[in-house]
Tab-separated table of C-alpha atoms in Angstrom:
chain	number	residue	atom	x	y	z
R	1	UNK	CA	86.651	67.636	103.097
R	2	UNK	CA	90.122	67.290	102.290
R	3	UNK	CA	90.708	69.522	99.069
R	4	UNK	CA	93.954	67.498	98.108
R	5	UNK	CA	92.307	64.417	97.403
R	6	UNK	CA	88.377	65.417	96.795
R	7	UNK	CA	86.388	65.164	93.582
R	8	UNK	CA	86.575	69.145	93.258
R	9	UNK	CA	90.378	68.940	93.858
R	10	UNK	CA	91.707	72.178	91.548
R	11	UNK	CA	94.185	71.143	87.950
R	12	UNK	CA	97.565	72.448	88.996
R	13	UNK	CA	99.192	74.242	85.585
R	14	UNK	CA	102.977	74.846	85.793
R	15	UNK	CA	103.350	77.893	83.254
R	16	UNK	CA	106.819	78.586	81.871
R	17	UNK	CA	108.465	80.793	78.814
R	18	UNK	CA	111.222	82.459	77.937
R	19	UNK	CA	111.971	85.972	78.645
R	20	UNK	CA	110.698	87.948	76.507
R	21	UNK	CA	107.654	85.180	75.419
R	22	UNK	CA	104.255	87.028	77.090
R	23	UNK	CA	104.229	84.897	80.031
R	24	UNK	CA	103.170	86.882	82.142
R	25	UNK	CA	100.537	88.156	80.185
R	26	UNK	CA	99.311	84.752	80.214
R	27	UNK	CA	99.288	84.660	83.501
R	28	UNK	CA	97.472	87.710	84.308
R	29	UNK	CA	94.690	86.943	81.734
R	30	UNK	CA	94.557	83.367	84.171
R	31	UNK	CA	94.453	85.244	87.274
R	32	UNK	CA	91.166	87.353	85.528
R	33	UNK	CA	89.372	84.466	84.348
R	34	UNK	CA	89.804	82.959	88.464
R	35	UNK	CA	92.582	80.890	88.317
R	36	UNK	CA	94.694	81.444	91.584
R	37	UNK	CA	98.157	82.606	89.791
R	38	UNK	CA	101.584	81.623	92.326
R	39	UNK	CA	104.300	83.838	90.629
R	40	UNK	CA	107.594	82.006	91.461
R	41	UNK	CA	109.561	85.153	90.438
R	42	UNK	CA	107.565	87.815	92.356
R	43	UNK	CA	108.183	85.415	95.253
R	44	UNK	CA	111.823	85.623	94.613
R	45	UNK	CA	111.967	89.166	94.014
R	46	UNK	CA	110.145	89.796	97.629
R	47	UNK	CA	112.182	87.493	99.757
R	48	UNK	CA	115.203	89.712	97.896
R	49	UNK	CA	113.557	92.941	98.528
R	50	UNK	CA	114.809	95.270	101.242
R	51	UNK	CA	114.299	93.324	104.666
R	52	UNK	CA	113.366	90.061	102.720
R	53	UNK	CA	113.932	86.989	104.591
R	54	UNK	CA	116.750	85.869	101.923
R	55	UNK	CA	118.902	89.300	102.904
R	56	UNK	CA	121.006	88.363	105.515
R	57	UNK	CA	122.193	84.981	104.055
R	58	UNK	CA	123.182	86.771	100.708
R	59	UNK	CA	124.717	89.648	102.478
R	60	UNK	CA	127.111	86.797	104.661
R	61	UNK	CA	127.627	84.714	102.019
R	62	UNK	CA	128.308	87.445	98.842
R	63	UNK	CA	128.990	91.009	100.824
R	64	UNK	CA	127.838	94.426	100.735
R	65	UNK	CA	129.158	94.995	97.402
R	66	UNK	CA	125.915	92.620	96.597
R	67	UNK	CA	123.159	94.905	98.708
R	68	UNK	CA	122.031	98.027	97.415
R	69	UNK	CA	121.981	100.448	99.844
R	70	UNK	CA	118.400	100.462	100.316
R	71	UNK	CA	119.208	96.806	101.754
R	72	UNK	CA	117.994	94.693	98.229
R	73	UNK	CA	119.779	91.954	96.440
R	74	UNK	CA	121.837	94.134	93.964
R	75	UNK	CA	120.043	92.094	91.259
R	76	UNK	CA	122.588	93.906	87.930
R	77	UNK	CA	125.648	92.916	89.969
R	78	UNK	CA	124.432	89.822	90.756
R	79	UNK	CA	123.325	89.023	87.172
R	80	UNK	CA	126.688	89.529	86.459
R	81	UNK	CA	128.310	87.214	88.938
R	82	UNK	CA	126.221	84.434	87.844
R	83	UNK	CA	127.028	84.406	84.472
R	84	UNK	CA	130.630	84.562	85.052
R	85	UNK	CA	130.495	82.429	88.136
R	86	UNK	CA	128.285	78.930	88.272
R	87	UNK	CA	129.321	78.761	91.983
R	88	UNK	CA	127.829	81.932	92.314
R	89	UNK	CA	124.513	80.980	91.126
R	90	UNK	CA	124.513	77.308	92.953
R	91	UNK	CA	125.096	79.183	96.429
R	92	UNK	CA	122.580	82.148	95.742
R	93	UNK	CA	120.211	79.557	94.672
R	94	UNK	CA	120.668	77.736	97.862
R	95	UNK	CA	119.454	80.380	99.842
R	96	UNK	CA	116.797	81.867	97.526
R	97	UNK	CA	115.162	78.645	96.697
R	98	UNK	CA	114.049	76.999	100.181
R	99	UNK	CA	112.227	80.468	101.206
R	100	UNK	CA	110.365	80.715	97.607
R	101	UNK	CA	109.228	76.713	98.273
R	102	UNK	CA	108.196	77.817	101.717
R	103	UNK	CA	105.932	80.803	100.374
R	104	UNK	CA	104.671	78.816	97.703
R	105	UNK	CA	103.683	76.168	99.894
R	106	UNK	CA	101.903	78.724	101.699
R	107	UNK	CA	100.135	80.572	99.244
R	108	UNK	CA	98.805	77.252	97.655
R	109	UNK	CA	97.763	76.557	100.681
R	110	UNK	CA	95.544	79.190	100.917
R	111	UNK	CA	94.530	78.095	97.611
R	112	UNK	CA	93.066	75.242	97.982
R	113	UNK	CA	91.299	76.993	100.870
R	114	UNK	CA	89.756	79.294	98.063
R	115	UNK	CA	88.312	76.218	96.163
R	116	UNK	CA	89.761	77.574	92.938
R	117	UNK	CA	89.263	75.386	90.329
R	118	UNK	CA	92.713	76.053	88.448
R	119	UNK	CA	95.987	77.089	90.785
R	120	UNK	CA	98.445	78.206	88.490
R	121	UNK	CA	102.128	77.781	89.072
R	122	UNK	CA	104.712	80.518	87.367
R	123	UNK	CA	107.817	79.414	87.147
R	124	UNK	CA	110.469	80.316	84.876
R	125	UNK	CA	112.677	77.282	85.395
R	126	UNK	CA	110.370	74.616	85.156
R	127	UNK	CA	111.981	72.911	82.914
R	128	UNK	CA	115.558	72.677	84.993
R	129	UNK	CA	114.053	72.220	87.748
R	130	UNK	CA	112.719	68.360	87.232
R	131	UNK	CA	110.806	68.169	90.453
R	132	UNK	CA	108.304	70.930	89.073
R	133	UNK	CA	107.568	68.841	86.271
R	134	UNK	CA	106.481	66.251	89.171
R	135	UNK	CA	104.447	68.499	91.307
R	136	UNK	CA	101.517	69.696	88.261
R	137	UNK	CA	99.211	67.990	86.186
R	138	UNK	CA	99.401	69.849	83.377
R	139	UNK	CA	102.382	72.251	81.508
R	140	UNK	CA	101.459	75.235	79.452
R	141	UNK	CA	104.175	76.798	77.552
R	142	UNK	CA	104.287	80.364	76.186
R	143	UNK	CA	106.460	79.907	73.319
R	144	UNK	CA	108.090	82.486	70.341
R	145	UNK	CA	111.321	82.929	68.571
R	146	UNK	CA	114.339	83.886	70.272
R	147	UNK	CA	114.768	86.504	67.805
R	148	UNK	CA	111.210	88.251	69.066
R	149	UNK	CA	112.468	87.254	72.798
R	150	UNK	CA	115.332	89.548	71.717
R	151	UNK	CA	112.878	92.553	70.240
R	152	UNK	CA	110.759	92.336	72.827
R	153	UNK	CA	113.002	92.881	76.283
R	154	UNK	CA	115.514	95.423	74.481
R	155	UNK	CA	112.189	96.953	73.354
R	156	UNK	CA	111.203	96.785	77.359
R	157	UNK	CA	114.255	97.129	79.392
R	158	UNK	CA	117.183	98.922	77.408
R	159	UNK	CA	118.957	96.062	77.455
R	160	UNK	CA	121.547	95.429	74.728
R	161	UNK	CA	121.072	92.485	72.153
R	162	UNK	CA	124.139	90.690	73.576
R	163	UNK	CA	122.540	90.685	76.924
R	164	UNK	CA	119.408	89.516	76.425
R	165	UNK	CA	121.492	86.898	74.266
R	166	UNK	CA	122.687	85.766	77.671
R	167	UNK	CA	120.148	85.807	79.320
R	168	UNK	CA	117.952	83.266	76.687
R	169	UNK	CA	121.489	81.081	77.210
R	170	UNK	CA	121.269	80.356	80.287
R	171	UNK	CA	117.354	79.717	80.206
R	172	UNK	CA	116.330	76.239	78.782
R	173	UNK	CA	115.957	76.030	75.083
R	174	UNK	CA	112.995	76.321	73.018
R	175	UNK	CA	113.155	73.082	72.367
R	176	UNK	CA	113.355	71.784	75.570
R	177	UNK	CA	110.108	73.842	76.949
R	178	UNK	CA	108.268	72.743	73.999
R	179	UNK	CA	108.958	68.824	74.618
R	180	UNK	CA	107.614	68.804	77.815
R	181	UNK	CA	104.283	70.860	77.373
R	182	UNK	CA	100.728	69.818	77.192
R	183	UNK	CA	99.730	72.579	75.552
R	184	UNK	CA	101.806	75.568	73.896
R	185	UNK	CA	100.547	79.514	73.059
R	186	UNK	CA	102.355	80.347	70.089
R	187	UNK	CA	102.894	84.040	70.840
R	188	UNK	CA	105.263	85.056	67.939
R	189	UNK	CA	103.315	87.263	66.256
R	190	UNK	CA	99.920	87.949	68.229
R	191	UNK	CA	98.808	91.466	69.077
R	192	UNK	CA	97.338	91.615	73.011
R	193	UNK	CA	94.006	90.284	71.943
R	194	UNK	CA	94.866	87.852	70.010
R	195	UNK	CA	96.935	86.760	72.646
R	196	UNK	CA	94.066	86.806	75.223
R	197	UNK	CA	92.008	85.255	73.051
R	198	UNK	CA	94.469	82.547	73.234
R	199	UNK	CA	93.860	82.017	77.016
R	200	UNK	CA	90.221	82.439	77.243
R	201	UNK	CA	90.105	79.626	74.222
R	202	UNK	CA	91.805	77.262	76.272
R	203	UNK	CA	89.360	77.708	79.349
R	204	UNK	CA	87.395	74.383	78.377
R	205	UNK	CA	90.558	72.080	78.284
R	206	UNK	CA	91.718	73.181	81.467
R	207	UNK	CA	88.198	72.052	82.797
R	208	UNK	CA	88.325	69.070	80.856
R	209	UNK	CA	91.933	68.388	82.302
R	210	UNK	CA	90.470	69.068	85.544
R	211	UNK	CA	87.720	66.321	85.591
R	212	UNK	CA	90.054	63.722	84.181
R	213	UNK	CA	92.097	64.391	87.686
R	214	UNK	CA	89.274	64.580	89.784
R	215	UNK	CA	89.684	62.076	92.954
R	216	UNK	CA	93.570	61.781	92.492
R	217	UNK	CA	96.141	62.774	95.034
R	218	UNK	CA	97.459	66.751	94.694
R	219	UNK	CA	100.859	66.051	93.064
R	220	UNK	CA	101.994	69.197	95.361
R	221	UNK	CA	103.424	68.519	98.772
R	222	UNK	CA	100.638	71.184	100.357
R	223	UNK	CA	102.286	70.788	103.862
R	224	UNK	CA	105.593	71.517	102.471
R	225	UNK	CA	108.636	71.200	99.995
């Protein structure tokens, strides 16, 4: 049975927030309730990691100065490039983003092989990147105020409040996240179980989106992006 195109055929559920907005909360409360969870950024961070497949083309294209010397993508120095350089970012995404398709290809892949009923796909930039908006059925957006994106990751990371204010600027806007979700978590001002309350409340819709899909084409490209 082809699981692309059965009956059964899993809802794909792009998931995207700001920093800062409980995403990934989200999507660990997913994973625990069986959804298969594909975390675009851990897939980044891996292929970045020391002796990660992306390391050589950064390290030829940027120079040491952008390895650590445990052989990772320098990720502070980096950040720092980016923002002051939009070539930088267009040729680091050029080598980052192929090898994250590739392993996401692969891991929904295995998937489908699963028979999960919900494959979840974590991506941060789903909403620049318009051929994610193409490849799920449904969008879920973790949403809050950029002020309480602000609390939040200082509170977390020791950044300052000008650099998380960069960070949020270069993300897409509230407004554009929330104009191209199905449905939206309003995580402003939820303690933890409110919050995964939140997820295990919207359980039934994501079965009910699920059936009205059945027997349609995956809009993934399983074999490859």
């Amino acid at each position: 049975m082809n699981t692309a195109t059965s009956p059964d055929r899993p809802l794909l559920l792009g998931l995207t927030g700001g920093i800062g907005s409980g995403k990934s909360t989200v999507a660990s409360r997913l994973a625990a309730l069986g959804a298969a969870v594909i975390d675009a950024d851990a897939i980044a961070r891996s292929v970045t990691a020391p002796g990660g497949s992306a390391m050589p083309a950064i390290r030829a294209a940027f120079g040491d100065a952008f390895v650590t010397p445990e052989g990772a993508l320098d990720r502070d120095r980096m950040r720092q490039q980016v923002f002051s350089d939009p070539d930088a970012k267009q040729r680091l995404e050029a080598i980052v983003h192929p090898l994250v398709g590739e392993e996401t290809a692969r891991q929904t892949r295995a998937a489908l092989a699963r028979h999960v009923s919900v494959i979840v796909f974590d991506v941060p930039l789903l909403v620049e990147s318009k051929h994610w908006q193409a490849r799920v059925d449904r969008i879920l957006v973790v949403d809050c105020l950029p002020d309480t994106q602000v609390q939040r990751v200082m509170a977390r990371s020791g950044l300052t409040a000008d650099a998380v204010q960069r960070i949020i600027a270069v993300q897409a806007t509230r407004e554009q996240r929330l104009a191209i979700a199905d449905w939206v978590i309003d995580n402003d001002a939820l303690s933890l179980p409110e919050l995964i309350s939140q997820v295990d409340a919207l359980q039934a819709r994501l079965q009910q989106a699920r059936a009205a899909v059945a027997g349609s084409p995956l809009p993934y490209p399983v074999g490859g992006v």
